mmCIF file of C-alpha atoms in Angstrom:
data_model
loop_
_atom_site.group_PDB
_atom_site.id
_atom_site.type_symbol
_atom_site.label_atom_id
_atom_site.label_comp_id
_atom_site.label_asym_id
_atom_site.label_seq_id
_atom_site.Cartn_x
_atom_site.Cartn_y
_atom_site.Cartn_z
ATOM 1 C CA UNK A 1 114.081 81.663 95.741
ATOM 2 C CA UNK A 2 115.022 83.510 92.894
ATOM 3 C CA UNK A 3 117.881 85.894 93.160
ATOM 4 C CA UNK A 4 118.270 89.190 91.450
ATOM 5 C CA UNK A 5 121.970 90.703 91.282
ATOM 6 C CA UNK A 6 123.194 94.208 92.022
ATOM 7 C CA UNK A 7 124.630 94.392 88.542
ATOM 8 C CA UNK A 8 120.789 94.657 87.169
ATOM 9 C CA UNK A 9 120.356 98.163 87.660
ATOM 10 C CA UNK A 10 118.549 100.886 85.929
ATOM 11 C CA UNK A 11 118.135 104.499 85.977
ATOM 12 C CA UNK A 12 114.651 104.916 84.983
ATOM 13 C CA UNK A 13 111.167 103.409 85.660
ATOM 14 C CA UNK A 14 109.990 102.373 81.799
ATOM 15 C CA UNK A 15 108.214 99.453 80.368
ATOM 16 C CA UNK A 16 110.212 99.933 76.936
ATOM 17 C CA UNK A 17 113.080 98.247 78.324
ATOM 18 C CA UNK A 18 113.466 94.341 78.745
ATOM 19 C CA UNK A 19 112.478 92.824 82.408
ATOM 20 C CA UNK A 20 115.575 91.212 84.376
ATOM 21 C CA UNK A 21 113.273 89.022 86.258
ATOM 22 C CA UNK A 22 109.740 87.593 86.365
ATOM 23 C CA UNK A 23 107.931 86.381 89.169
ATOM 24 C CA UNK A 24 104.354 85.032 90.105
ATOM 25 C CA UNK A 25 102.355 86.255 92.820
ATOM 26 C CA UNK A 26 102.880 85.091 96.266
ATOM 27 C CA UNK A 27 106.474 83.924 95.089
ATOM 28 C CA UNK A 28 109.101 85.231 97.761
ATOM 29 C CA UNK A 29 112.108 86.634 95.809
ATOM 30 C CA UNK A 30 115.395 88.337 96.842
ATOM 31 C CA UNK A 31 116.907 91.245 95.323
ATOM 32 C CA UNK A 32 120.865 92.917 95.858
ATOM 33 C CA UNK A 33 120.597 96.634 95.742
ATOM 34 C CA UNK A 34 123.169 99.189 95.086
ATOM 35 C CA UNK A 35 123.611 102.314 97.054
ATOM 36 C CA UNK A 36 122.496 105.958 95.737
ATOM 37 C CA UNK A 37 125.549 106.517 93.867
ATOM 38 C CA UNK A 38 126.114 103.233 92.100
ATOM 39 C CA UNK A 39 129.012 102.341 94.456
ATOM 40 C CA UNK A 40 130.955 105.353 93.454
ATOM 41 C CA UNK A 41 131.861 106.377 97.036
ATOM 42 C CA UNK A 42 133.091 103.090 98.780
ATOM 43 C CA UNK A 43 136.489 104.022 99.336
ATOM 44 C CA UNK A 44 138.064 107.258 101.656
ATOM 45 C CA UNK A 45 139.764 108.800 98.536
ATOM 46 C CA UNK A 46 136.219 108.553 96.783
ATOM 47 C CA UNK A 47 135.001 110.795 99.419
ATOM 48 C CA UNK A 48 137.148 113.825 99.187
ATOM 49 C CA UNK A 49 135.846 116.974 97.995
ATOM 50 C CA UNK A 50 138.040 117.046 94.703
ATOM 51 C CA UNK A 51 136.859 113.664 94.104
ATOM 52 C CA UNK A 52 133.474 114.133 94.705
ATOM 53 C CA UNK A 53 133.240 117.546 92.366
ATOM 54 C CA UNK A 54 135.108 115.615 89.533
ATOM 55 C CA UNK A 55 132.241 112.710 90.196
ATOM 56 C CA UNK A 56 129.669 115.279 89.312
ATOM 57 C CA UNK A 57 131.311 116.762 86.597
ATOM 58 C CA UNK A 58 131.460 113.626 84.663
ATOM 59 C CA UNK A 59 128.032 112.622 85.425
ATOM 60 C CA UNK A 60 126.914 109.367 87.532
ATOM 61 C CA UNK A 61 123.711 107.540 88.072
ATOM 62 C CA UNK A 62 122.085 108.657 91.278
ATOM 63 C CA UNK A 63 119.565 106.128 92.743
ATOM 64 C CA UNK A 64 119.785 103.241 90.655
ATOM 65 C CA UNK A 65 117.464 100.613 91.155
ATOM 66 C CA UNK A 66 117.181 97.108 90.537
ATOM 67 C CA UNK A 67 114.859 95.811 87.775
ATOM 68 C CA UNK A 68 112.436 96.162 85.924
ATOM 69 C CA UNK A 69 110.571 93.069 87.399
ATOM 70 C CA UNK A 70 107.964 91.345 85.390
ATOM 71 C CA UNK A 71 105.005 90.257 87.626
ATOM 72 C CA UNK A 72 102.920 87.515 86.082
ATOM 73 C CA UNK A 73 98.864 88.457 86.046
ATOM 74 C CA UNK A 74 99.569 92.063 86.794
ATOM 75 C CA UNK A 75 97.314 93.908 84.135
ATOM 76 C CA UNK A 76 96.602 97.819 83.818
ATOM 77 C CA UNK A 77 93.939 98.966 86.459
ATOM 78 C CA UNK A 78 95.317 96.410 88.951
ATOM 79 C CA UNK A 79 97.224 97.131 92.133
ATOM 80 C CA UNK A 80 100.182 95.566 93.060
ATOM 81 C CA UNK A 81 101.068 95.072 97.008
ATOM 82 C CA UNK A 82 104.542 94.844 97.488
ATOM 83 C CA UNK A 83 105.140 93.268 100.772
ATOM 84 C CA UNK A 84 108.826 93.896 102.276
ATOM 85 C CA UNK A 85 109.802 90.860 104.682
ATOM 86 C CA UNK A 86 113.361 91.409 105.193
ATOM 87 C CA UNK A 87 116.453 93.838 104.670
ATOM 88 C CA UNK A 88 119.611 93.126 105.395
ATOM 89 C CA UNK A 89 122.400 96.046 105.787
ATOM 90 C CA UNK A 90 125.848 96.034 104.125
ATOM 91 C CA UNK A 91 128.550 96.341 106.740
ATOM 92 C CA UNK A 92 129.268 99.676 105.080
ATOM 93 C CA UNK A 93 127.200 103.073 104.582
ATOM 94 C CA UNK A 94 127.613 106.582 103.864
ATOM 95 C CA UNK A 95 125.723 110.025 104.450
ATOM 96 C CA UNK A 96 126.647 113.194 102.335
ATOM 97 C CA UNK A 97 125.391 116.307 100.482
ATOM 98 C CA UNK A 98 125.763 118.797 97.992
ATOM 99 C CA UNK A 99 125.429 122.385 99.725
ATOM 100 C CA UNK A 100 124.005 124.009 96.594
ATOM 101 C CA UNK A 101 120.921 121.630 96.595
ATOM 102 C CA UNK A 102 120.021 122.489 99.984
ATOM 103 C CA UNK A 103 120.888 126.491 99.636
ATOM 104 C CA UNK A 104 123.631 126.164 102.042
ATOM 105 C CA UNK A 105 125.867 127.110 99.533
ATOM 106 C CA UNK A 106 126.771 130.736 101.127
ATOM 107 C CA UNK A 107 127.693 128.797 104.610
ATOM 108 C CA UNK A 108 129.168 125.775 103.388
ATOM 109 C CA UNK A 109 131.771 125.590 100.546
ATOM 110 C CA UNK A 110 132.591 121.704 100.005
ATOM 111 C CA UNK A 111 130.532 118.890 99.492
ATOM 112 C CA UNK A 112 130.316 116.147 101.911
ATOM 113 C CA UNK A 113 130.627 112.639 102.153
ATOM 114 C CA UNK A 114 131.668 110.312 104.924
ATOM 115 C CA UNK A 115 131.783 106.245 105.316
ATOM 116 C CA UNK A 116 130.208 104.795 108.355
ATOM 117 C CA UNK A 117 130.437 101.342 109.799
ATOM 118 C CA UNK A 118 127.422 99.204 110.071
ATOM 119 C CA UNK A 119 127.901 96.801 112.576
ATOM 120 C CA UNK A 120 125.512 94.027 114.735
ATOM 121 C CA UNK A 121 122.413 96.151 113.500
ATOM 122 C CA UNK A 122 124.066 99.645 114.724
ATOM 123 C CA UNK A 123 125.727 102.333 112.702
ATOM 124 C CA UNK A 124 128.627 103.588 114.326
ATOM 125 C CA UNK A 125 130.362 106.513 113.387
ATOM 126 C CA UNK A 126 133.006 108.902 114.934
ATOM 127 C CA UNK A 127 133.676 112.379 113.901
ATOM 128 C CA UNK A 128 135.981 115.769 115.044
ATOM 129 C CA UNK A 129 133.540 119.107 116.136
ATOM 130 C CA UNK A 130 134.207 121.130 118.530
ATOM 131 C CA UNK A 131 137.956 120.086 118.831
ATOM 132 C CA UNK A 132 136.479 116.615 120.343
ATOM 133 C CA UNK A 133 135.968 113.351 119.294
ATOM 134 C CA UNK A 134 132.313 112.255 119.189
ATOM 135 C CA UNK A 135 131.067 108.574 118.567
ATOM 136 C CA UNK A 136 127.746 107.786 117.714
ATOM 137 C CA UNK A 137 125.760 104.620 118.050
ATOM 138 C CA UNK A 138 122.194 104.457 116.062
ATOM 139 C CA UNK A 139 120.111 101.408 115.694
ATOM 140 C CA UNK A 140 119.143 100.190 112.386
ATOM 141 C CA UNK A 141 115.958 100.888 110.712
ATOM 142 C CA UNK A 142 116.298 99.780 106.998
ATOM 143 C CA UNK A 143 114.413 101.859 104.332
ATOM 144 C CA UNK A 144 113.816 101.150 100.840
ATOM 145 C CA UNK A 145 114.258 104.829 99.580
ATOM 146 C CA UNK A 146 112.898 104.486 96.052
ATOM 147 C CA UNK A 147 110.169 102.372 94.674
ATOM 148 C CA UNK A 148 107.951 101.868 91.742
ATOM 149 C CA UNK A 149 106.072 100.704 88.819
ATOM 150 C CA UNK A 150 106.593 101.754 85.317
ATOM 151 C CA UNK A 151 104.183 104.364 83.806
ATOM 152 C CA UNK A 152 102.096 103.622 80.789
ATOM 153 C CA UNK A 153 103.892 105.653 78.377
ATOM 154 C CA UNK A 154 106.593 108.053 79.989
ATOM 155 C CA UNK A 155 110.257 107.266 81.019
ATOM 156 C CA UNK A 156 111.090 108.779 84.662
ATOM 157 C CA UNK A 157 114.465 109.181 85.958
ATOM 158 C CA UNK A 158 114.572 107.042 89.183
ATOM 159 C CA UNK A 159 115.568 110.489 91.395
ATOM 160 C CA UNK A 160 111.910 112.049 90.408
ATOM 161 C CA UNK A 161 108.518 110.999 92.022
ATOM 162 C CA UNK A 162 105.278 110.807 90.870
ATOM 163 C CA UNK A 163 101.900 108.303 90.976
ATOM 164 C CA UNK A 164 104.129 105.768 90.051
ATOM 165 C CA UNK A 165 106.478 105.977 92.690
ATOM 166 C CA UNK A 166 109.795 106.729 92.917
ATOM 167 C CA UNK A 167 112.555 108.590 95.206
ATOM 168 C CA UNK A 168 109.869 108.746 98.174
ATOM 169 C CA UNK A 169 111.937 108.213 100.969
ATOM 170 C CA UNK A 170 109.233 107.088 103.438
ATOM 171 C CA UNK A 171 111.142 105.673 106.612
ATOM 172 C CA UNK A 172 108.040 103.145 106.797
ATOM 173 C CA UNK A 173 108.967 101.663 103.586
ATOM 174 C CA UNK A 174 110.510 98.720 105.119
ATOM 175 C CA UNK A 175 110.492 95.458 106.693
ATOM 176 C CA UNK A 176 106.848 94.381 107.859
ATOM 177 C CA UNK A 177 105.628 97.393 105.367
ATOM 178 C CA UNK A 178 103.021 96.556 102.450
ATOM 179 C CA UNK A 179 102.983 99.219 99.842
ATOM 180 C CA UNK A 180 100.138 99.510 97.153
ATOM 181 C CA UNK A 181 101.226 100.401 94.043
ATOM 182 C CA UNK A 182 99.377 101.588 90.613
ATOM 183 C CA UNK A 183 99.742 98.893 87.834
ATOM 184 C CA UNK A 184 99.880 101.024 84.377
ATOM 185 C CA UNK A 185 101.358 98.285 82.118
ATOM 186 C CA UNK A 186 101.038 94.641 81.702
ATOM 187 C CA UNK A 187 103.469 93.104 84.241
ATOM 188 C CA UNK A 188 103.790 96.352 86.296
ATOM 189 C CA UNK A 189 107.825 96.684 85.660
ATOM 190 C CA UNK A 190 108.192 97.021 89.011
ATOM 191 C CA UNK A 191 111.912 98.369 90.243
ATOM 192 C CA UNK A 192 113.637 99.328 93.758
ATOM 193 C CA UNK A 193 116.569 100.704 95.051
ATOM 194 C CA UNK A 194 118.318 103.632 96.905
ATOM 195 C CA UNK A 195 118.401 101.914 100.673
ATOM 196 C CA UNK A 196 119.101 103.312 103.746
ATOM 197 C CA UNK A 197 120.074 101.590 106.948
ATOM 198 C CA UNK A 198 118.283 104.296 108.782
ATOM 199 C CA UNK A 199 116.578 107.789 107.742
ATOM 200 C CA UNK A 200 114.897 110.753 109.460
ATOM 201 C CA UNK A 201 111.657 112.574 108.598
ATOM 202 C CA UNK A 202 112.564 115.172 105.643
ATOM 203 C CA UNK A 203 115.890 112.655 104.966
ATOM 204 C CA UNK A 204 117.852 115.549 106.328
ATOM 205 C CA UNK A 205 119.332 112.448 108.037
ATOM 206 C CA UNK A 206 119.994 109.424 106.088
ATOM 207 C CA UNK A 207 122.623 106.536 106.013
ATOM 208 C CA UNK A 208 122.856 104.954 102.381
ATOM 209 C CA UNK A 209 123.949 101.673 101.612
ATOM 210 C CA UNK A 210 123.733 98.326 99.454
ATOM 211 C CA UNK A 211 121.014 95.774 101.063
ATOM 212 C CA UNK A 212 119.438 92.761 100.182
ATOM 213 C CA UNK A 213 115.704 93.121 100.204
ATOM 214 C CA UNK A 214 113.318 89.726 100.572
ATOM 215 C CA UNK A 215 110.018 90.411 99.186
ATOM 216 C CA UNK A 216 106.773 89.023 97.375
ATOM 217 C CA UNK A 217 104.101 90.541 95.564
ATOM 218 C CA UNK A 218 100.081 90.360 95.189
ATOM 219 C CA UNK A 219 98.000 91.477 92.166
ATOM 220 C CA UNK A 220 95.227 92.939 93.583
ATOM 221 C CA UNK A 221 91.999 92.759 91.052
ATOM 222 C CA UNK A 222 89.495 95.572 91.701
ATOM 223 C CA UNK A 223 91.183 96.748 95.174
ATOM 224 C CA UNK A 224 89.966 100.298 94.795
ATOM 225 C CA UNK A 225 88.716 102.781 91.989
ATOM 226 C CA UNK A 226 89.847 106.094 93.828
ATOM 227 C CA UNK A 227 93.366 105.295 94.458
ATOM 228 C CA UNK A 228 94.916 108.532 92.751
ATOM 229 C CA UNK A 229 98.324 108.439 95.189
ATOM 230 C CA UNK A 230 100.148 105.836 96.817
ATOM 231 C CA UNK A 231 99.283 103.762 100.272
ATOM 232 C CA UNK A 232 100.800 101.415 102.408
ATOM 233 C CA UNK A 233 100.779 99.734 106.037
ATOM 234 C CA UNK A 234 102.534 98.519 108.465
ATOM 235 C CA UNK A 235 101.405 96.006 111.379
ATOM 236 C CA UNK A 236 100.665 99.484 113.208
ATOM 237 C CA UNK A 237 99.629 102.053 110.824
ATOM 238 C CA UNK A 238 97.924 102.994 107.289
ATOM 239 C CA UNK A 239 99.642 105.567 105.266
ATOM 240 C CA UNK A 240 99.078 107.594 102.467
ATOM 241 C CA UNK A 241 101.894 109.155 100.080
ATOM 242 C CA UNK A 242 101.927 111.884 97.740
ATOM 243 C CA UNK A 243 104.553 113.968 95.812
ATOM 244 C CA UNK A 244 104.585 117.596 94.483
ATOM 245 C CA UNK A 245 106.018 120.964 94.664
ATOM 246 C CA UNK A 246 105.415 123.199 96.746
ATOM 247 C CA UNK A 247 105.610 120.974 100.031
ATOM 248 C CA UNK A 248 102.267 121.752 101.255
ATOM 249 C CA UNK A 249 100.727 120.592 97.839
ATOM 250 C CA UNK A 250 102.243 117.164 98.681
ATOM 251 C CA UNK A 251 100.506 117.422 101.898
ATOM 252 C CA UNK A 252 97.212 118.337 100.609
ATOM 253 C CA UNK A 253 97.065 115.583 98.177
ATOM 254 C CA UNK A 254 98.338 113.036 101.113
ATOM 255 C CA UNK A 255 95.242 114.214 102.876
ATOM 256 C CA UNK A 256 93.002 113.638 100.446
ATOM 257 C CA UNK A 257 94.191 110.370 99.474
ATOM 258 C CA UNK A 258 93.913 109.197 103.291
ATOM 259 C CA UNK A 259 90.250 110.493 103.177
ATOM 260 C CA UNK A 260 89.494 108.560 100.037
ATOM 261 C CA UNK A 261 91.160 105.053 101.394
ATOM 262 C CA UNK A 262 89.118 106.004 104.436
ATOM 263 C CA UNK A 263 85.851 106.489 102.750
ATOM 264 C CA UNK A 264 86.675 103.252 100.915
ATOM 265 C CA UNK A 265 87.912 101.262 103.495
ATOM 266 C CA UNK A 266 85.791 101.980 106.593
ATOM 267 C CA UNK A 267 82.220 103.139 104.723
ATOM 268 C CA UNK A 268 82.511 106.894 105.743
ATOM 269 C CA UNK A 269 81.640 109.763 104.168
ATOM 270 C CA UNK A 270 84.678 112.315 103.162
ATOM 271 C CA UNK A 271 83.428 114.762 106.043
ATOM 272 C CA UNK A 272 83.567 111.712 108.383
ATOM 273 C CA UNK A 273 86.560 110.788 107.434
ATOM 274 C CA UNK A 274 88.140 114.458 107.395
ATOM 275 C CA UNK A 275 87.074 114.601 111.324
ATOM 276 C CA UNK A 276 88.723 111.499 112.028
ATOM 277 C CA UNK A 277 91.895 112.845 110.720
ATOM 278 C CA UNK A 278 91.202 115.713 113.088
ATOM 279 C CA UNK A 279 91.963 113.678 116.305
ATOM 280 C CA UNK A 280 93.922 110.513 114.952
ATOM 281 C CA UNK A 281 96.440 111.227 112.247
ATOM 282 C CA UNK A 282 100.014 112.764 111.687
ATOM 283 C CA UNK A 283 101.388 114.273 108.453
ATOM 284 C CA UNK A 284 105.127 114.158 107.894
ATOM 285 C CA UNK A 285 107.645 114.680 105.201
ATOM 286 C CA UNK A 286 109.178 112.010 103.533
ATOM 287 C CA UNK A 287 111.789 113.431 101.392
ATOM 288 C CA UNK A 288 111.655 117.606 101.816
ATOM 289 C CA UNK A 289 115.368 118.288 100.306
ATOM 290 C CA UNK A 290 115.049 118.327 96.324
ATOM 291 C CA UNK A 291 111.666 118.227 94.928
ATOM 292 C CA UNK A 292 109.080 117.015 93.686
ATOM 293 C CA UNK A 293 108.921 116.354 97.696
ATOM 294 C CA UNK A 294 107.032 113.506 99.355
ATOM 295 C CA UNK A 295 104.477 114.318 102.231
ATOM 296 C CA UNK A 296 102.666 111.415 104.247
ATOM 297 C CA UNK A 297 99.319 111.478 106.033
ATOM 298 C CA UNK A 298 99.613 108.333 109.063
ATOM 299 C CA UNK A 299 96.794 106.702 110.853
ATOM 300 C CA UNK A 300 96.924 104.378 113.733
ATOM 301 C CA UNK A 301 95.049 100.763 112.682
ATOM 302 C CA UNK A 302 93.909 100.374 116.411
ATOM 303 C CA UNK A 303 91.145 103.192 116.080
ATOM 304 C CA UNK A 304 89.748 101.481 113.125
ATOM 305 C CA UNK A 305 87.357 99.012 113.353
#
């Protein structure tokens, strides 16, 4: 099995750089991912407010991804089906935020980053609040935060989003999920990273980490003529993902994408698909803290013939 080391990072989705790995459709391969700060906050002394301000002042690559990966046989107009088989969590993760990015600078002055342990499939953390020590233990639920293919001409920073994918932060994109990405250039130039041990809707809660991701890809010819945004499925659900600013615009784009998918998949009219969504769907944020935001529509597969 081919193994891509985490040293092979990039800060962009681009077809203008050389691939670091070539895979065949159906081949299973493993990717080591770096954390969302490129490993710059893995020691306690790197997590102080002063160290964090210094890191930001000097600049750093946020959301580095591994790749690009050349997929044999992928041609513009195809769809790349990326199946995520397994994600191994690192023994350590972190959470953190910059107050000004979330309009909190008037009530919180200092940037925050805290290290957490990841042991036996649980996130373990203790913290002081209200004069007491609080112990938290939560089960892991690994997520790939950033994944996408290369646009045809553009070079897109991995922190951003678009029809190619990017910083989606959708909790369902983890083991057991297949995400359908557009192919805009020969070889697709797949890249991924920014993994989380667990993440809530909207990414208000997220444990960043390094990971080892086992996956495979298929190249789908003439799979869809209508896909404008992103589609994915788990064992139980179909989901569509769209990104935009403001948040409600991303929501309506994701709804339109689900209507199109149901029209193709089920043979329904657009009106029939919208009626179905009235009784059997959920709309949830993926990443709603720093735009362009991502929204997703989820539909239970058990209700679809």
